[in-house]
């Protein structure tokens, strides 16, 4: 083969590579254009809210005793419901990700149900449940839920627990079963293997499940309006405060509360993403 | 306690086990104390499932597993005192190397000092003391393999079960690890059951060999015995033994003969196989190759071929023959004058030839 032949064959071989390179560049440009439009729209919403507020709104909200009560109530109810969600999510997620049993598909669907139900339906369902015999029997034990703060925790728990279950189940599924098998051959019982191998492996997933449950509980609104109402200094939480503020025409404080919640939710999501290590939710 | 048979450290008796449409059937074998036994078989033969059943990760449907004189068939993995190294090593990423190695000792509730001494001993034994504080994610394949071995050996198990421990290593590392495994076994005297599908690995490490096919053991015995007398054409082919030729058995006047195309029939009076397609196997180290036709001898069989390639001229110890047998004759360095196309004669002692049924014929 002469040098000329080599040069021409190299040039012809290079052509398809450069064509595919242009295609890849166009593909990348298209992707980033859509990404910028989408993220930009959400950023524009936030900027619009901030620009609509007056400078003193945030301070006003932080000084208002009713709103301070609502913030405190939001904090402890959401923490409690997130803790309950994690408490149930760990065993439920482990059972769903590790074992096959009759009716598993049905149980799996029931666990997911609150994710797809409109939140207001959860509120109505809870209200109806406590009018039935099992609900009345439960309230007969002394635990009152309807129109109470305990009801806020219950409604938040029902709505956020499935997200915690899915996050933790994803973490359990990612654990190589062989790690558990080897621990058993090394002399550990099944319970010890769960505590000493499986749980440390899913620590990030459990924290991520807790964070997402907490963030969602803070923002929950629909079922609370139906099931617990929103009475000042009794059952008012920040999400329902926004409604109350809007209903009496105080747009500035309503936006200020919204922006405080946005800041908190963004911080929670960043923590969640770091801990979940890029795993998808389900 | 169960009485040990022939000093067996591990004995498996009529084991049956089924999982997800695959079954281990009538698995019976034993490994003497201090022996190195290789379980060989193609992918899907059930080797890993057998190892996991011996670990106690699966309950057998029937049969018995005895380790160090104890019937462990119904026991949990934790109570079997076995060291297990799975294919991917399964090191705990959230523990350091020292913590990984100490994990089995902690389960035995040894004191802190005793645990530290045992960890030091085994890390030194495997030459990985310098890795003590590293996490598994920062180790090479060979280092991870040593850590997994150290973890399995630290609590001095009765039997060490290795599931293809070398398959993820590059060739040079594998070579070094095989030498290390041999040395470790010689020093420690631990009874080892090593699953692999690499014949060379098996030849270098094993004293004893169990060959599996489709959930059954098709041959078991000392390594030399299996290599010199494979029980079936499958075993010979799987072990890549060279002296296997396909022909047919015919009977003339009540005497069996093995017939190869283009060669005079071999009279095989001891043959009990029915007429039909069959294989003849002869260990290549028993074969004499000459350029001149040898004088006929009553107990020597003769095979003729032409040289296709003299691999000695390419630095390999092998002669390839043309003709119906298409034999590869390893282990000889034929002179360079043995050029392609020349005729050679293979003299094979009749008593070294084994006739094997053609299994494909029975399917």
mmCIF file of N, CA and C in Angstrom, chain B residues 53-126:
data_model
loop_
_atom_site.group_PDB
_atom_site.id
_atom_site.type_symbol
_atom_site.label_atom_id
_atom_site.label_comp_id
_atom_site.label_asym_id
_atom_site.label_seq_id
_atom_site.Cartn_x
_atom_site.Cartn_y
_atom_site.Cartn_z
ATOM 1 N N UNK B 53 -24.907 -24.992 49.573
ATOM 2 C CA UNK B 53 -25.640 -25.973 50.385
ATOM 3 C C UNK B 53 -24.734 -26.494 51.497
ATOM 4 N N UNK B 54 -23.450 -26.714 51.188
ATOM 5 C CA UNK B 54 -22.511 -27.175 52.223
ATOM 6 C C UNK B 54 -22.321 -26.094 53.292
ATOM 7 N N UNK B 55 -22.407 -24.830 52.875
ATOM 8 C CA UNK B 55 -22.315 -23.710 53.826
ATOM 9 C C UNK B 55 -23.532 -23.661 54.733
ATOM 10 N N UNK B 56 -24.648 -24.232 54.294
ATOM 11 C CA UNK B 56 -25.885 -24.160 55.066
ATOM 12 C C UNK B 56 -26.802 -23.048 54.610
ATOM 13 N N UNK B 57 -26.483 -22.418 53.479
ATOM 14 C CA UNK B 57 -27.325 -21.327 52.978
ATOM 15 C C UNK B 57 -28.591 -21.884 52.344
ATOM 16 N N UNK B 58 -28.563 -23.159 51.935
ATOM 17 C CA UNK B 58 -29.762 -23.860 51.462
ATOM 18 C C UNK B 58 -29.895 -25.154 52.261
ATOM 19 N N UNK B 59 -31.143 -25.515 52.557
ATOM 20 C CA UNK B 59 -31.399 -26.778 53.248
ATOM 21 C C UNK B 59 -31.586 -27.881 52.215
ATOM 22 N N UNK B 60 -30.843 -28.996 52.317
ATOM 23 C CA UNK B 60 -31.040 -30.078 51.340
ATOM 24 C C UNK B 60 -32.382 -30.779 51.554
ATOM 25 N N UNK B 61 -32.921 -31.336 50.455
ATOM 26 C CA UNK B 61 -34.190 -32.057 50.577
ATOM 27 C C UNK B 61 -33.958 -33.410 51.237
ATOM 28 N N UNK B 62 -32.795 -34.002 50.953
ATOM 29 C CA UNK B 62 -32.431 -35.246 51.617
ATOM 30 C C UNK B 62 -30.914 -35.379 51.566
ATOM 31 N N UNK B 63 -30.412 -36.373 52.290
ATOM 32 C CA UNK B 63 -28.971 -36.588 52.322
ATOM 33 C C UNK B 63 -28.351 -36.024 53.582
ATOM 34 N N UNK B 64 -27.042 -36.107 53.668
ATOM 35 C CA UNK B 64 -26.365 -35.762 54.914
ATOM 36 C C UNK B 64 -25.033 -35.080 54.617
ATOM 37 N N UNK B 65 -24.703 -34.090 55.437
ATOM 38 C CA UNK B 65 -23.399 -33.425 55.340
ATOM 39 C C UNK B 65 -22.718 -33.575 56.702
ATOM 40 N N UNK B 66 -21.528 -34.168 56.693
ATOM 41 C CA UNK B 66 -20.789 -34.355 57.947
ATOM 42 C C UNK B 66 -19.469 -33.597 57.837
ATOM 43 N N UNK B 67 -19.221 -32.710 58.805
ATOM 44 C CA UNK B 67 -17.961 -31.955 58.825
ATOM 45 C C UNK B 67 -17.273 -32.236 60.155
ATOM 46 N N UNK B 68 -16.037 -32.689 60.082
ATOM 47 C CA UNK B 68 -15.224 -33.006 61.279
ATOM 48 C C UNK B 68 -15.991 -33.919 62.230
ATOM 49 N N UNK B 69 -16.669 -34.900 61.666
ATOM 50 C CA UNK B 69 -17.374 -35.880 62.475
ATOM 51 C C UNK B 69 -18.715 -35.415 63.033
ATOM 52 N N UNK B 70 -19.135 -34.176 62.688
ATOM 53 C CA UNK B 70 -20.424 -33.666 63.177
ATOM 54 C C UNK B 70 -21.409 -33.649 62.036
ATOM 55 N N UNK B 71 -22.606 -34.179 62.269
ATOM 56 C CA UNK B 71 -23.646 -34.090 61.244
ATOM 57 C C UNK B 71 -24.189 -32.657 61.273
ATOM 58 N N UNK B 72 -23.889 -31.883 60.219
ATOM 59 C CA UNK B 72 -24.288 -30.465 60.222
ATOM 60 C C UNK B 72 -25.459 -30.205 59.286
ATOM 61 N N UNK B 73 -26.085 -31.289 58.782
ATOM 62 C CA UNK B 73 -27.123 -31.133 57.754
ATOM 63 C C UNK B 73 -28.201 -30.127 58.155
ATOM 64 N N UNK B 74 -28.633 -30.185 59.415
ATOM 65 C CA UNK B 74 -29.725 -29.291 59.839
ATOM 66 C C UNK B 74 -29.231 -28.031 60.531
ATOM 67 N N UNK B 75 -27.926 -27.827 60.579
ATOM 68 C CA UNK B 75 -27.400 -26.684 61.332
ATOM 69 C C UNK B 75 -27.360 -25.412 60.490
ATOM 70 N N UNK B 76 -27.450 -24.279 61.187
ATOM 71 C CA UNK B 76 -27.301 -22.980 60.529
ATOM 72 C C UNK B 76 -25.866 -22.805 60.061
ATOM 73 N N UNK B 77 -25.631 -21.923 59.074
ATOM 74 C CA UNK B 77 -24.251 -21.681 58.619
ATOM 75 C C UNK B 77 -23.337 -21.294 59.783
ATOM 76 N N UNK B 78 -23.891 -20.520 60.731
ATOM 77 C CA UNK B 78 -23.076 -20.016 61.842
ATOM 78 C C UNK B 78 -22.486 -21.143 62.691
ATOM 79 N N UNK B 79 -23.158 -22.303 62.715
ATOM 80 C CA UNK B 79 -22.724 -23.379 63.610
ATOM 81 C C UNK B 79 -21.836 -24.406 62.916
ATOM 82 N N UNK B 80 -21.447 -24.154 61.654
ATOM 83 C CA UNK B 80 -20.734 -25.191 60.898
ATOM 84 C C UNK B 80 -19.213 -25.087 60.972
ATOM 85 N N UNK B 81 -18.698 -23.970 61.406
ATOM 86 C CA UNK B 81 -17.252 -23.705 61.448
ATOM 87 C C UNK B 81 -16.581 -23.942 60.087
ATOM 88 N N UNK B 82 -17.093 -23.246 59.093
ATOM 89 C CA UNK B 82 -16.509 -23.325 57.761
ATOM 90 C C UNK B 82 -16.067 -21.933 57.316
ATOM 91 N N UNK B 83 -15.006 -21.902 56.553
ATOM 92 C CA UNK B 83 -14.569 -20.632 55.968
ATOM 93 C C UNK B 83 -15.053 -20.600 54.525
ATOM 94 N N UNK B 84 -15.703 -19.506 54.137
ATOM 95 C CA UNK B 84 -16.296 -19.447 52.800
ATOM 96 C C UNK B 84 -15.800 -18.197 52.077
ATOM 97 N N UNK B 85 -15.227 -18.392 50.900
ATOM 98 C CA UNK B 85 -14.799 -17.250 50.073
ATOM 99 C C UNK B 85 -15.618 -17.283 48.781
ATOM 100 N N UNK B 86 -16.611 -16.384 48.646
ATOM 101 C CA UNK B 86 -17.413 -16.398 47.424
ATOM 102 C C UNK B 86 -16.653 -15.781 46.257
ATOM 103 N N UNK B 87 -17.244 -15.956 45.081
ATOM 104 C CA UNK B 87 -16.599 -15.506 43.837
ATOM 105 C C UNK B 87 -16.158 -14.048 43.881
ATOM 106 N N UNK B 88 -17.054 -13.176 44.407
ATOM 107 C CA UNK B 88 -16.746 -11.738 44.394
ATOM 108 C C UNK B 88 -16.141 -11.278 45.715
ATOM 109 N N UNK B 89 -15.757 -12.215 46.563
ATOM 110 C CA UNK B 89 -15.079 -11.996 47.859
ATOM 111 C C UNK B 89 -15.989 -11.434 48.946
ATOM 112 N N UNK B 90 -16.999 -10.645 48.573
ATOM 113 C CA UNK B 90 -17.981 -10.116 49.548
ATOM 114 C C UNK B 90 -17.313 -9.498 50.774
ATOM 115 N N UNK B 91 -16.426 -8.559 50.549
ATOM 116 C CA UNK B 91 -15.822 -7.837 51.676
ATOM 117 C C UNK B 91 -16.761 -6.714 52.100
ATOM 118 N N UNK B 92 -16.743 -6.370 53.383
ATOM 119 C CA UNK B 92 -17.647 -5.332 53.882
ATOM 120 C C UNK B 92 -17.038 -3.957 53.621
ATOM 121 N N UNK B 93 -17.690 -3.169 52.774
ATOM 122 C CA UNK B 93 -17.082 -1.897 52.370
ATOM 123 C C UNK B 93 -16.981 -0.892 53.506
ATOM 124 N N UNK B 94 -17.816 -1.073 54.556
ATOM 125 C CA UNK B 94 -17.810 -0.095 55.653
ATOM 126 C C UNK B 94 -16.828 -0.486 56.754
ATOM 127 N N UNK B 95 -16.068 -1.571 56.527
ATOM 128 C CA UNK B 95 -15.073 -2.005 57.511
ATOM 129 C C UNK B 95 -13.689 -1.927 56.899
ATOM 130 N N UNK B 96 -12.675 -1.739 57.737
ATOM 131 C CA UNK B 96 -11.295 -1.777 57.239
ATOM 132 C C UNK B 96 -10.907 -3.238 57.023
ATOM 133 N N UNK B 97 -9.737 -3.447 56.433
ATOM 134 C CA UNK B 97 -9.250 -4.814 56.202
ATOM 135 C C UNK B 97 -9.177 -5.570 57.534
ATOM 136 N N UNK B 98 -8.586 -4.933 58.567
ATOM 137 C CA UNK B 98 -8.451 -5.602 59.875
ATOM 138 C C UNK B 98 -9.825 -5.927 60.452
ATOM 139 N N UNK B 99 -10.793 -5.007 60.294
ATOM 140 C CA UNK B 99 -12.144 -5.252 60.830
ATOM 141 C C UNK B 99 -12.841 -6.375 60.063
ATOM 142 N N UNK B 100 -12.609 -6.426 58.738
ATOM 143 C CA UNK B 100 -13.167 -7.525 57.943
ATOM 144 C C UNK B 100 -12.635 -8.859 58.447
ATOM 145 N N UNK B 101 -11.309 -8.916 58.665
ATOM 146 C CA UNK B 101 -10.674 -10.174 59.077
ATOM 147 C C UNK B 101 -11.131 -10.569 60.479
ATOM 148 N N UNK B 102 -11.366 -9.560 61.327
ATOM 149 C CA UNK B 102 -11.751 -9.853 62.719
ATOM 150 C C UNK B 102 -13.221 -10.239 62.849
ATOM 151 N N UNK B 103 -14.008 -10.068 61.794
ATOM 152 C CA UNK B 103 -15.472 -10.194 61.898
ATOM 153 C C UNK B 103 -15.900 -11.594 62.356
ATOM 154 N N UNK B 104 -15.264 -12.633 61.820
ATOM 155 C CA UNK B 104 -15.598 -14.004 62.221
ATOM 156 C C UNK B 104 -15.136 -14.312 63.636
ATOM 157 N N UNK B 105 -14.049 -13.673 64.070
ATOM 158 C CA UNK B 105 -13.530 -13.886 65.426
ATOM 159 C C UNK B 105 -14.452 -13.223 66.454
ATOM 160 N N UNK B 106 -15.009 -12.052 66.083
ATOM 161 C CA UNK B 106 -15.935 -11.351 66.985
ATOM 162 C C UNK B 106 -17.170 -12.202 67.251
ATOM 163 N N UNK B 107 -17.621 -12.914 66.201
ATOM 164 C CA UNK B 107 -18.809 -13.766 66.371
ATOM 165 C C UNK B 107 -18.533 -14.877 67.383
ATOM 166 N N UNK B 108 -17.259 -15.243 67.524
ATOM 167 C CA UNK B 108 -16.891 -16.303 68.476
ATOM 168 C C UNK B 108 -16.578 -15.741 69.853
ATOM 169 N N UNK B 109 -16.804 -14.467 70.023
ATOM 170 C CA UNK B 109 -16.646 -13.773 71.307
ATOM 171 C C UNK B 109 -15.283 -14.016 71.941
ATOM 172 N N UNK B 110 -14.231 -13.919 71.114
ATOM 173 C CA UNK B 110 -12.880 -13.995 71.673
ATOM 174 C C UNK B 110 -12.573 -12.659 72.334
ATOM 175 N N UNK B 111 -11.646 -12.651 73.260
ATOM 176 C CA UNK B 111 -11.244 -11.394 73.899
ATOM 177 C C UNK B 111 -10.568 -10.480 72.886
ATOM 178 N N UNK B 112 -10.472 -9.192 73.262
ATOM 179 C CA UNK B 112 -9.911 -8.214 72.327
ATOM 180 C C UNK B 112 -8.464 -8.567 71.950
ATOM 181 N N UNK B 113 -7.669 -8.947 72.966
ATOM 182 C CA UNK B 113 -6.252 -9.268 72.715
ATOM 183 C C UNK B 113 -6.123 -10.507 71.829
ATOM 184 N N UNK B 114 -6.943 -11.498 72.139
ATOM 185 C CA UNK B 114 -6.878 -12.744 71.366
ATOM 186 C C UNK B 114 -7.280 -12.484 69.908
ATOM 187 N N UNK B 115 -8.317 -11.649 69.733
ATOM 188 C CA UNK B 115 -8.759 -11.296 68.376
ATOM 189 C C UNK B 115 -7.636 -10.579 67.631
ATOM 190 N N UNK B 116 -6.981 -9.620 68.323
ATOM 191 C CA UNK B 116 -5.928 -8.853 67.661
ATOM 192 C C UNK B 116 -4.772 -9.777 67.254
ATOM 193 N N UNK B 117 -4.430 -10.711 68.158
ATOM 194 C CA UNK B 117 -3.325 -11.639 67.839
ATOM 195 C C UNK B 117 -3.675 -12.508 66.633
ATOM 196 N N UNK B 118 -4.938 -12.997 66.612
ATOM 197 C CA UNK B 118 -5.361 -13.867 65.497
ATOM 198 C C UNK B 118 -5.359 -13.089 64.180
ATOM 199 N N UNK B 119 -5.811 -11.826 64.236
ATOM 200 C CA UNK B 119 -5.830 -10.992 63.027
ATOM 201 C C UNK B 119 -4.398 -10.746 62.554
ATOM 202 N N UNK B 120 -3.507 -10.399 63.490
ATOM 203 C CA UNK B 120 -2.095 -10.156 63.134
ATOM 204 C C UNK B 120 -1.496 -11.396 62.472
ATOM 205 N N UNK B 121 -1.781 -12.557 63.077
ATOM 206 C CA UNK B 121 -1.202 -13.814 62.570
ATOM 207 C C UNK B 121 -1.625 -14.064 61.123
ATOM 208 N N UNK B 122 -2.918 -13.911 60.855
ATOM 209 C CA UNK B 122 -3.416 -14.267 59.523
ATOM 210 C C UNK B 122 -3.035 -13.185 58.490
ATOM 211 N N UNK B 123 -2.974 -11.915 58.932
ATOM 212 C CA UNK B 123 -2.545 -10.855 58.002
ATOM 213 C C UNK B 123 -1.085 -11.081 57.601
ATOM 214 N N UNK B 124 -0.289 -11.494 58.583
ATOM 215 C CA UNK B 124 1.125 -11.753 58.302
ATOM 216 C C UNK B 124 1.262 -12.980 57.399
ATOM 217 N N UNK B 125 0.463 -13.989 57.693
ATOM 218 C CA UNK B 125 0.504 -15.228 56.901
ATOM 219 C C UNK B 125 0.254 -14.930 55.423
ATOM 220 N N UNK B 126 -0.681 -14.006 55.160
ATOM 221 C CA UNK B 126 -1.018 -13.703 53.765
ATOM 222 C C UNK B 126 -0.254 -12.493 53.226
#
